[in-house]
Structure formats: structure tokens, C-alpha cells
mmCIF file of C-alpha atoms and ligand atoms in Angstrom:
data_model
loop_
_atom_site.group_PDB
_atom_site.id
_atom_site.type_symbol
_atom_site.label_atom_id
_atom_site.label_comp_id
_atom_site.label_asym_id
_atom_site.label_seq_id
_atom_site.Cartn_x
_atom_site.Cartn_y
_atom_site.Cartn_z
ATOM 1 C CA MET A 133 46.353 72.853 43.882
ATOM 2 C CA SER A 134 43.331 73.860 42.373
ATOM 3 C CA THR A 135 41.872 77.443 43.014
ATOM 4 C CA ASN A 136 38.174 76.503 42.529
ATOM 5 C CA PRO A 137 37.050 75.134 46.407
ATOM 6 C CA THR A 138 34.092 73.440 44.844
ATOM 7 C CA PHE A 139 36.751 70.730 43.295
ATOM 8 C CA ALA A 140 39.186 70.796 45.797
ATOM 9 C CA PRO A 141 39.470 67.050 47.278
ATOM 10 C CA ILE A 142 38.997 67.191 51.021
ATOM 11 C CA LEU A 143 39.669 63.671 51.389
ATOM 12 C CA SER A 144 41.313 60.921 49.120
ATOM 13 C CA THR A 145 42.555 57.674 49.629
ATOM 14 C CA VAL A 146 45.316 55.901 46.927
ATOM 15 C CA ASP A 147 45.450 52.562 46.763
ATOM 16 C CA LEU A 148 44.537 51.553 50.144
ATOM 17 C CA HIS A 149 45.382 47.786 51.143
ATOM 18 C CA LYS A 150 43.961 46.484 54.712
ATOM 19 C CA CYS A 151 43.841 42.577 55.596
ATOM 20 C CA TYR A 152 42.831 41.175 58.744
ATOM 21 C CA ARG A 153 44.733 37.976 60.245
ATOM 22 C CA LYS A 154 42.706 35.312 61.580
ATOM 23 C CA GLY A 155 45.159 32.842 63.131
ATOM 24 C CA ALA A 156 47.207 31.721 60.343
ATOM 25 C CA ILE A 157 44.800 33.078 57.753
ATOM 26 C CA GLU A 158 45.142 36.343 56.185
ATOM 27 C CA VAL A 159 41.881 37.780 55.291
ATOM 28 C CA PRO A 160 41.935 40.547 52.740
ATOM 29 C CA VAL A 161 39.461 43.587 52.933
ATOM 30 C CA LEU A 162 40.819 46.375 51.102
ATOM 31 C CA ASN A 163 42.508 45.695 47.839
ATOM 32 C CA GLY A 164 43.588 49.056 46.383
ATOM 33 C CA ALA A 165 40.649 51.373 47.389
ATOM 34 C CA ASN A 166 40.941 54.620 45.664
ATOM 35 C CA LEU A 167 38.426 57.267 46.445
ATOM 36 C CA SER A 168 38.293 61.090 46.484
ATOM 37 C CA VAL A 169 35.787 63.366 48.358
ATOM 38 C CA SER A 170 35.174 67.009 47.346
ATOM 39 C CA GLU A 171 34.787 69.804 49.810
ATOM 40 C CA GLY A 172 31.246 70.278 50.732
ATOM 41 C CA GLU A 173 30.109 67.273 49.140
ATOM 42 C CA MET A 174 27.914 64.575 50.834
ATOM 43 C CA VAL A 175 29.074 60.972 49.912
ATOM 44 C CA SER A 176 27.586 57.504 50.718
ATOM 45 C CA ILE A 177 29.646 54.393 50.729
ATOM 46 C CA ILE A 178 27.694 51.184 50.230
ATOM 47 C CA GLY A 179 28.492 47.758 49.973
ATOM 48 C CA GLN A 180 27.504 44.345 51.343
ATOM 49 C CA SER A 181 27.807 43.477 54.868
ATOM 50 C CA GLY A 182 31.456 42.551 55.306
ATOM 51 C CA SER A 183 32.507 44.234 52.357
ATOM 52 C CA GLY A 184 34.878 46.572 54.365
ATOM 53 C CA LYS A 185 32.934 49.609 54.890
ATOM 54 C CA SER A 186 33.694 50.146 58.193
ATOM 55 C CA THR A 187 37.166 49.315 57.724
ATOM 56 C CA LEU A 188 37.558 51.909 55.146
ATOM 57 C CA LEU A 189 35.945 54.608 57.431
ATOM 58 C CA HIS A 190 37.938 53.735 60.196
ATOM 59 C CA LEU A 191 41.125 54.047 58.246
ATOM 60 C CA MET A 192 39.844 57.508 57.018
ATOM 61 C CA GLY A 193 39.093 58.731 60.468
ATOM 62 C CA THR A 194 42.531 57.337 61.885
ATOM 63 C CA LEU A 195 41.014 54.902 63.959
ATOM 64 C CA ASP A 196 43.238 52.194 62.359
ATOM 65 C CA GLN A 197 46.187 52.294 59.794
ATOM 66 C CA PRO A 198 46.513 50.549 56.384
ATOM 67 C CA ASP A 199 48.859 47.970 55.457
ATOM 68 C CA SER A 200 49.931 50.200 52.379
ATOM 69 C CA GLY A 201 48.553 52.892 50.425
ATOM 70 C CA GLU A 202 48.087 56.738 51.621
ATOM 71 C CA ILE A 203 45.315 58.755 52.779
ATOM 72 C CA HIS A 204 45.157 62.567 52.272
ATOM 73 C CA PHE A 205 43.175 65.257 54.224
ATOM 74 C CA GLN A 206 43.358 68.687 53.227
ATOM 75 C CA GLY A 207 46.415 67.987 51.059
ATOM 76 C CA ASN A 208 48.349 66.212 53.996
ATOM 77 C CA ARG A 209 49.011 62.652 54.444
ATOM 78 C CA ILE A 210 46.855 61.429 57.822
ATOM 79 C CA ASP A 211 47.693 57.650 57.381
ATOM 80 C CA ASN A 212 51.196 57.911 58.952
ATOM 81 C CA LEU A 213 50.491 60.304 61.909
ATOM 82 C CA THR A 214 51.528 59.878 65.584
ATOM 83 C CA ALA A 215 48.974 59.160 68.230
ATOM 84 C CA ALA A 216 49.160 62.907 69.120
ATOM 85 C CA GLY A 217 48.643 64.194 65.537
ATOM 86 C CA ARG A 218 45.725 61.600 65.112
ATOM 87 C CA ASP A 219 44.364 62.831 68.565
ATOM 88 C CA VAL A 220 44.569 66.573 67.216
ATOM 89 C CA LEU A 221 42.647 65.591 64.055
ATOM 90 C CA ARG A 222 40.039 63.786 65.554
ATOM 91 C CA ASN A 223 39.418 66.335 68.235
ATOM 92 C CA ARG A 224 39.220 69.198 65.898
ATOM 93 C CA TYR A 225 38.753 68.475 62.106
ATOM 94 C CA ILE A 226 37.056 65.183 61.855
ATOM 95 C CA GLY A 227 33.893 64.284 63.474
ATOM 96 C CA LEU A 228 32.575 60.546 63.772
ATOM 97 C CA ILE A 229 29.181 58.986 64.525
ATOM 98 C CA PHE A 230 28.414 55.372 64.702
ATOM 99 C CA GLN A 231 25.739 52.920 64.676
ATOM 100 C CA PHE A 232 25.177 52.560 68.290
ATOM 101 C CA TYR A 233 25.894 56.066 69.477
ATOM 102 C CA HIS A 234 28.446 55.621 72.159
ATOM 103 C CA LEU A 235 27.234 58.087 74.468
ATOM 104 C CA LEU A 236 28.091 58.397 78.242
ATOM 105 C CA PRO A 237 25.386 56.932 80.152
ATOM 106 C CA GLU A 238 25.889 58.826 83.325
ATOM 107 C CA LEU A 239 26.045 62.220 81.469
ATOM 108 C CA THR A 240 23.023 64.148 80.397
ATOM 109 C CA THR A 241 22.446 65.227 76.575
ATOM 110 C CA ILE A 242 23.917 68.439 76.812
ATOM 111 C CA GLU A 243 26.942 67.047 78.960
ATOM 112 C CA ASN A 244 27.382 64.416 76.400
ATOM 113 C CA VAL A 245 27.650 67.167 73.674
ATOM 114 C CA LEU A 246 30.087 69.053 75.874
ATOM 115 C CA ALA A 247 32.431 65.934 76.497
ATOM 116 C CA PRO A 248 34.820 66.658 73.807
ATOM 117 C CA MET A 249 35.459 70.127 74.863
ATOM 118 C CA MET A 250 36.206 68.906 78.599
ATOM 119 C CA ILE A 251 38.777 66.408 76.663
ATOM 120 C CA ARG A 252 40.230 68.850 74.743
ATOM 121 C CA HIS A 253 40.930 71.665 77.109
ATOM 122 C CA SER A 254 42.264 71.642 80.500
ATOM 123 C CA VAL A 255 40.010 72.215 83.377
ATOM 124 C CA TRP A 256 40.847 75.924 83.691
ATOM 125 C CA GLY A 257 40.712 76.237 79.873
ATOM 126 C CA TYR A 258 37.076 74.597 79.688
ATOM 127 C CA TRP A 259 35.630 76.546 82.751
ATOM 128 C CA ALA A 260 36.960 79.916 81.402
ATOM 129 C CA ASN A 261 35.041 79.173 78.098
ATOM 130 C CA ARG A 262 32.375 77.237 79.543
ATOM 131 C CA ARG A 263 29.397 79.582 78.572
ATOM 132 C CA LYS A 264 30.504 79.916 75.309
ATOM 133 C CA TYR A 265 30.794 75.965 74.764
ATOM 134 C CA ARG A 266 27.239 75.747 76.614
ATOM 135 C CA GLU A 267 25.862 78.065 74.008
ATOM 136 C CA ARG A 268 27.308 76.365 71.168
ATOM 137 C CA ALA A 269 26.040 72.944 72.608
ATOM 138 C CA LYS A 270 22.297 74.353 72.807
ATOM 139 C CA GLU A 271 22.602 75.669 69.207
ATOM 140 C CA LEU A 272 23.648 72.276 68.165
ATOM 141 C CA LEU A 273 20.788 70.513 69.825
ATOM 142 C CA GLU A 274 18.705 72.720 68.523
ATOM 143 C CA THR A 275 20.004 72.344 65.037
ATOM 144 C CA VAL A 276 19.246 68.390 65.484
ATOM 145 C CA GLY A 277 15.920 68.942 66.964
ATOM 146 C CA LEU A 278 16.913 68.025 70.750
ATOM 147 C CA SER A 279 16.187 71.505 72.438
ATOM 148 C CA HIS A 280 13.688 69.839 74.990
ATOM 149 C CA ARG A 281 15.860 66.970 75.847
ATOM 150 C CA LEU A 282 19.003 69.047 77.046
ATOM 151 C CA ASN A 283 19.123 67.243 80.707
ATOM 152 C CA HIS A 284 18.036 63.824 79.928
ATOM 153 C CA LYS A 285 20.203 60.762 80.237
ATOM 154 C CA PRO A 286 20.691 58.372 77.222
ATOM 155 C CA ARG A 287 18.495 55.853 78.670
ATOM 156 C CA GLU A 288 15.558 58.383 78.741
ATOM 157 C CA LEU A 289 16.136 59.049 74.888
ATOM 158 C CA SER A 290 14.731 56.997 71.812
ATOM 159 C CA GLY A 291 17.274 55.630 69.447
ATOM 160 C CA GLY A 292 16.755 58.509 67.105
ATOM 161 C CA GLU A 293 17.216 61.112 69.762
ATOM 162 C CA MET A 294 20.638 59.435 70.707
ATOM 163 C CA GLN A 295 21.879 59.577 67.295
ATOM 164 C CA ARG A 296 21.140 63.384 67.249
ATOM 165 C CA THR A 297 22.972 63.823 70.590
ATOM 166 C CA ALA A 298 25.806 61.864 69.118
ATOM 167 C CA ILE A 299 25.753 64.185 65.800
ATOM 168 C CA ALA A 300 25.667 67.289 68.013
ATOM 169 C CA ARG A 301 28.725 65.797 70.020
ATOM 170 C CA ALA A 302 30.514 65.068 66.713
ATOM 171 C CA LEU A 303 29.674 68.846 65.822
ATOM 172 C CA ILE A 304 30.667 70.564 69.006
ATOM 173 C CA SER A 305 34.534 71.097 67.819
ATOM 174 C CA GLU A 306 33.427 72.356 64.558
ATOM 175 C CA PRO A 307 35.020 69.675 62.277
ATOM 176 C CA ILE A 308 35.117 70.118 58.551
ATOM 177 C CA LEU A 309 34.395 66.735 57.724
ATOM 178 C CA LEU A 310 31.883 64.112 59.469
ATOM 179 C CA LEU A 311 32.373 60.486 59.043
ATOM 180 C CA ALA A 312 29.288 58.441 59.826
ATOM 181 C CA ASP A 313 29.614 54.482 60.049
ATOM 182 C CA GLU A 314 25.932 52.892 59.549
ATOM 183 C CA PRO A 315 24.057 56.164 61.297
ATOM 184 C CA THR A 316 20.774 54.700 60.625
ATOM 185 C CA GLY A 317 21.571 51.107 61.131
ATOM 186 C CA ASN A 318 20.010 50.781 64.572
ATOM 187 C CA LEU A 319 16.996 52.789 63.698
ATOM 188 C CA ASP A 320 13.633 52.004 62.012
ATOM 189 C CA ARG A 321 13.098 53.303 58.621
ATOM 190 C CA GLN A 322 10.982 56.488 59.574
ATOM 191 C CA THR A 323 13.618 57.367 62.396
ATOM 192 C CA GLY A 324 16.451 56.613 59.835
ATOM 193 C CA GLU A 325 14.977 58.972 57.502
ATOM 194 C CA GLU A 326 14.691 61.648 59.848
ATOM 195 C CA ILE A 327 18.732 61.316 60.875
ATOM 196 C CA LEU A 328 19.205 61.299 56.925
ATOM 197 C CA THR A 329 17.256 64.603 56.765
ATOM 198 C CA VAL A 330 19.546 66.074 59.927
ATOM 199 C CA LEU A 331 22.722 64.995 57.970
ATOM 200 C CA ARG A 332 21.423 66.328 54.531
ATOM 201 C CA ARG A 333 20.827 69.741 56.372
ATOM 202 C CA LEU A 334 24.230 70.120 57.610
ATOM 203 C CA ASN A 335 25.645 69.506 54.288
ATOM 204 C CA ASP A 336 23.172 71.863 52.511
ATOM 205 C CA GLU A 337 23.115 74.639 55.037
ATOM 206 C CA ARG A 338 26.511 74.545 56.491
ATOM 207 C CA GLN A 339 28.598 72.760 53.498
ATOM 208 C CA LEU A 340 29.719 70.286 55.900
ATOM 209 C CA THR A 341 31.313 67.458 53.994
ATOM 210 C CA ILE A 342 29.866 64.282 54.975
ATOM 211 C CA VAL A 343 31.155 60.633 54.084
ATOM 212 C CA MET A 344 28.373 58.024 55.229
ATOM 213 C CA VAL A 345 28.582 54.381 55.128
ATOM 214 C CA THR A 346 25.356 52.156 54.952
ATOM 215 C CA HIS A 347 24.151 49.135 53.532
ATOM 216 C CA ASP A 348 20.902 50.460 52.686
ATOM 217 C CA PRO A 349 20.376 51.775 49.145
ATOM 218 C CA SER A 350 17.516 54.129 50.043
ATOM 219 C CA ILE A 351 19.576 56.014 52.717
ATOM 220 C CA ALA A 352 22.542 55.855 50.504
ATOM 221 C CA ALA A 353 20.415 57.765 47.720
ATOM 222 C CA GLY A 354 19.960 60.774 50.014
ATOM 223 C CA ALA A 355 23.573 61.504 49.309
ATOM 224 C CA ASP A 356 25.131 63.512 46.431
ATOM 225 C CA ARG A 357 27.096 60.548 45.235
ATOM 226 C CA THR A 358 27.296 56.893 45.986
ATOM 227 C CA ILE A 359 30.500 55.023 46.049
ATOM 228 C CA GLN A 360 30.419 51.324 45.994
ATOM 229 C CA LEU A 361 32.652 49.042 47.582
ATOM 230 C CA VAL A 362 33.044 45.582 45.599
ATOM 231 C CA GLU A 363 35.981 43.062 46.546
ATOM 232 C CA GLY A 364 37.687 45.671 48.651
ATOM 233 C CA ARG A 365 37.868 48.172 45.567
ATOM 234 C CA VAL A 366 35.715 51.320 44.643
ATOM 235 C CA LYS A 367 33.004 51.577 41.887
ATOM 236 C CA THR A 368 31.782 55.129 41.398
ATOM 237 C CA SER A 369 28.555 55.985 39.796
ATOM 238 C CA ASN A 370 26.297 59.209 39.815
ATOM 239 C CA GLN A 371 23.255 59.419 41.690
ATOM 240 C CA ALA A 372 21.627 60.712 38.627
ATOM 241 C CA ALA A 373 22.684 57.931 36.593
ATOM 242 C CA ALA A 374 21.664 55.324 39.211
HETATM 243 P P1 LIG B 443 31.471 46.259 56.752
HETATM 244 O O1 LIG B 443 31.441 47.338 57.459
HETATM 245 O O2 LIG B 443 31.308 46.565 55.353
HETATM 246 O O3 LIG B 443 30.332 45.144 57.153
HETATM 247 P P2 LIG B 443 33.841 45.427 57.839
HETATM 248 O O4 LIG B 443 34.870 46.666 57.252
HETATM 249 O O5 LIG B 443 33.500 45.722 59.339
HETATM 250 O O6 LIG B 443 32.748 45.325 56.855
HETATM 251 O O7 LIG B 443 34.681 44.000 57.817
HETATM 252 C C1 LIG B 443 35.248 43.348 56.733
HETATM 253 C C2 LIG B 443 35.778 42.188 56.710
HETATM 254 O O8 LIG B 443 36.974 42.368 57.808
HETATM 255 C C3 LIG B 443 34.775 41.152 57.445
HETATM 256 O O9 LIG B 443 35.017 39.902 56.923
HETATM 257 C C4 LIG B 443 35.195 41.328 59.019
HETATM 258 O O10 LIG B 443 34.935 39.881 59.694
HETATM 259 C C5 LIG B 443 36.591 41.568 58.807
HETATM 260 N N1 LIG B 443 37.200 42.069 60.165
HETATM 261 C C6 LIG B 443 36.658 43.653 60.611
HETATM 262 N N2 LIG B 443 37.377 43.857 61.509
HETATM 263 C C7 LIG B 443 38.089 42.864 62.056
HETATM 264 C C8 LIG B 443 39.080 42.567 62.857
HETATM 265 N N3 LIG B 443 39.555 43.685 63.999
HETATM 266 N N4 LIG B 443 39.831 41.476 62.804
HETATM 267 C C9 LIG B 443 39.449 40.498 61.831
HETATM 268 N N5 LIG B 443 39.001 40.704 60.787
HETATM 269 C C10 LIG B 443 38.114 41.837 60.978
HETATM 270 MG MG1 LIG B 444 30.426 48.103 59.090
#
């Protein structure tokens, strides 16, 4: 293993194949996707609609399994984990955000952010640490610029505010990798840029590794590096060269 943490891959995929079955027809989506993400990097994955971006991200987040190929996270294979292993991974090490936020409508902003900690711990375990978790949730909501919306319900928030809440919720368990599927896809341009700025800052200031899927080239350009998905394979290019 490399001794230089800058170049240590935190996440890599090896020859990933995935197809979906539509009736009798098999629809190939990934045809040998290889990529590697270094610790502390912010990478965007771009490709046309239907090119398999979400499929790839879901595989990396262990929400689905490849037909063949391997996925390595911190040197360990994660494509063949048990359900319990996948839960631990997503509860502690990998944060996920999506285009449509997926907040719980009956919970306030701060309760939504705390929800993963309630799920992770027993009632007693959560109760015993609730002050610490609330402090962490407030700090995160401050980081994403939502200190003034702690007790609002999702329906009282704008799209950008809902995505900020979802980002804080993804970070409450202090993950080392954030996977984002079209995080600005449902937002107007300016609000999308603001969300990109939040993600950029999390990467710059906390060295959080981020993999962000987007169909929007100007959002993708905000990352350190862009990976293009074409016909189920990746084409890599440096931002500077683009
Ligand atoms: P993207 O995120 O790049 O728009 P997706 O990964 O969502 O692309 O989808 C890639 C292709 O796989 C599309 O043709 C889509 O219709 C198909 N697909 C995605 N999910 C499923 C599924 N659960 N069942 C069948 N086909 C699917
Ligand atoms: Mg998608």
C-alpha cells in the first residue's frame, strides 16, 4: 500500500458490469467501468441521461450489486458484503445525497439530521448521547448555512434548503466519503451553484472525499476532476486540460 495518503485510492471499481432486464431483453448499462478516487479528492461523473451514472453511484454506495467486477473501499471489497455489512458501511463511512432530498416530512430540519443517529443507536444509546449529537447537528447545519431553520419542516423549506438539510444529514455520522447523485438536478442555476459551493467547501476545508454525479457540465467543472461515462465505460480527463 502507498505510504502517501494523497495518492491512496479510497474507492476504486474494477471492470464493473451491470445490465437490467426488461422482460426478455437485457439492457446493458455498465460494460467494464474502471475508476479510482483518491482520498481527499472531489470528482464529478458526467454523462448523458441514461448513461448509467446513477447505476454506478448506487453500486459504489452498495445500494445495488454489480453482475461482475469488484468495488474496493479503503482496500476492502464492498461489492459482496452481507446486508448487515452494507448497513454498517452506509451508516458510518459513506454518506449519500440524492436529487430529491428524501427528507422525512414530519420531522424538523434538526430531527431529519439526527435521524441516522437514532437509527444507528438503541433508544438508550441515543438518549445518553443526545446533547452531543444535537450539538453536532447544529454545527453541521451552521456549516451548510441553515442555523436559522432548525425547527422548520421540509414543506417550509426551499429546494436549496432541503438539499442543505440532506447534506447535513449525510454528514452527521462523520463519513469519509460522500456520494451525491444529481445534487443540483432539481434546483435553479443559482441555487445549484450554492449547493456546489457547500460541497466544494466541505472538500477544501475538511478534505471530505466527494463523488458527484451530474448531467450539468458547469456543475461538473466545479470538481477537481471529471470522469465521463460513455457506453458504460469511463473516459477520464483532467479539468485543466478540458
Ligand atoms: P443516468 O443516471 O445516467 O441517467 P441510470 O443509471 O439511471 O442512468 O440508468 C441507465 C439505464 O438503465 C437507463 O436506460 C435506465 O432506463 C436503465 N435502468 C436504470 N434502473 C433500472 C431498473 N431498476 N430496471 C430496469 N432498467 C433500469
Ligand atoms: Mg441518474
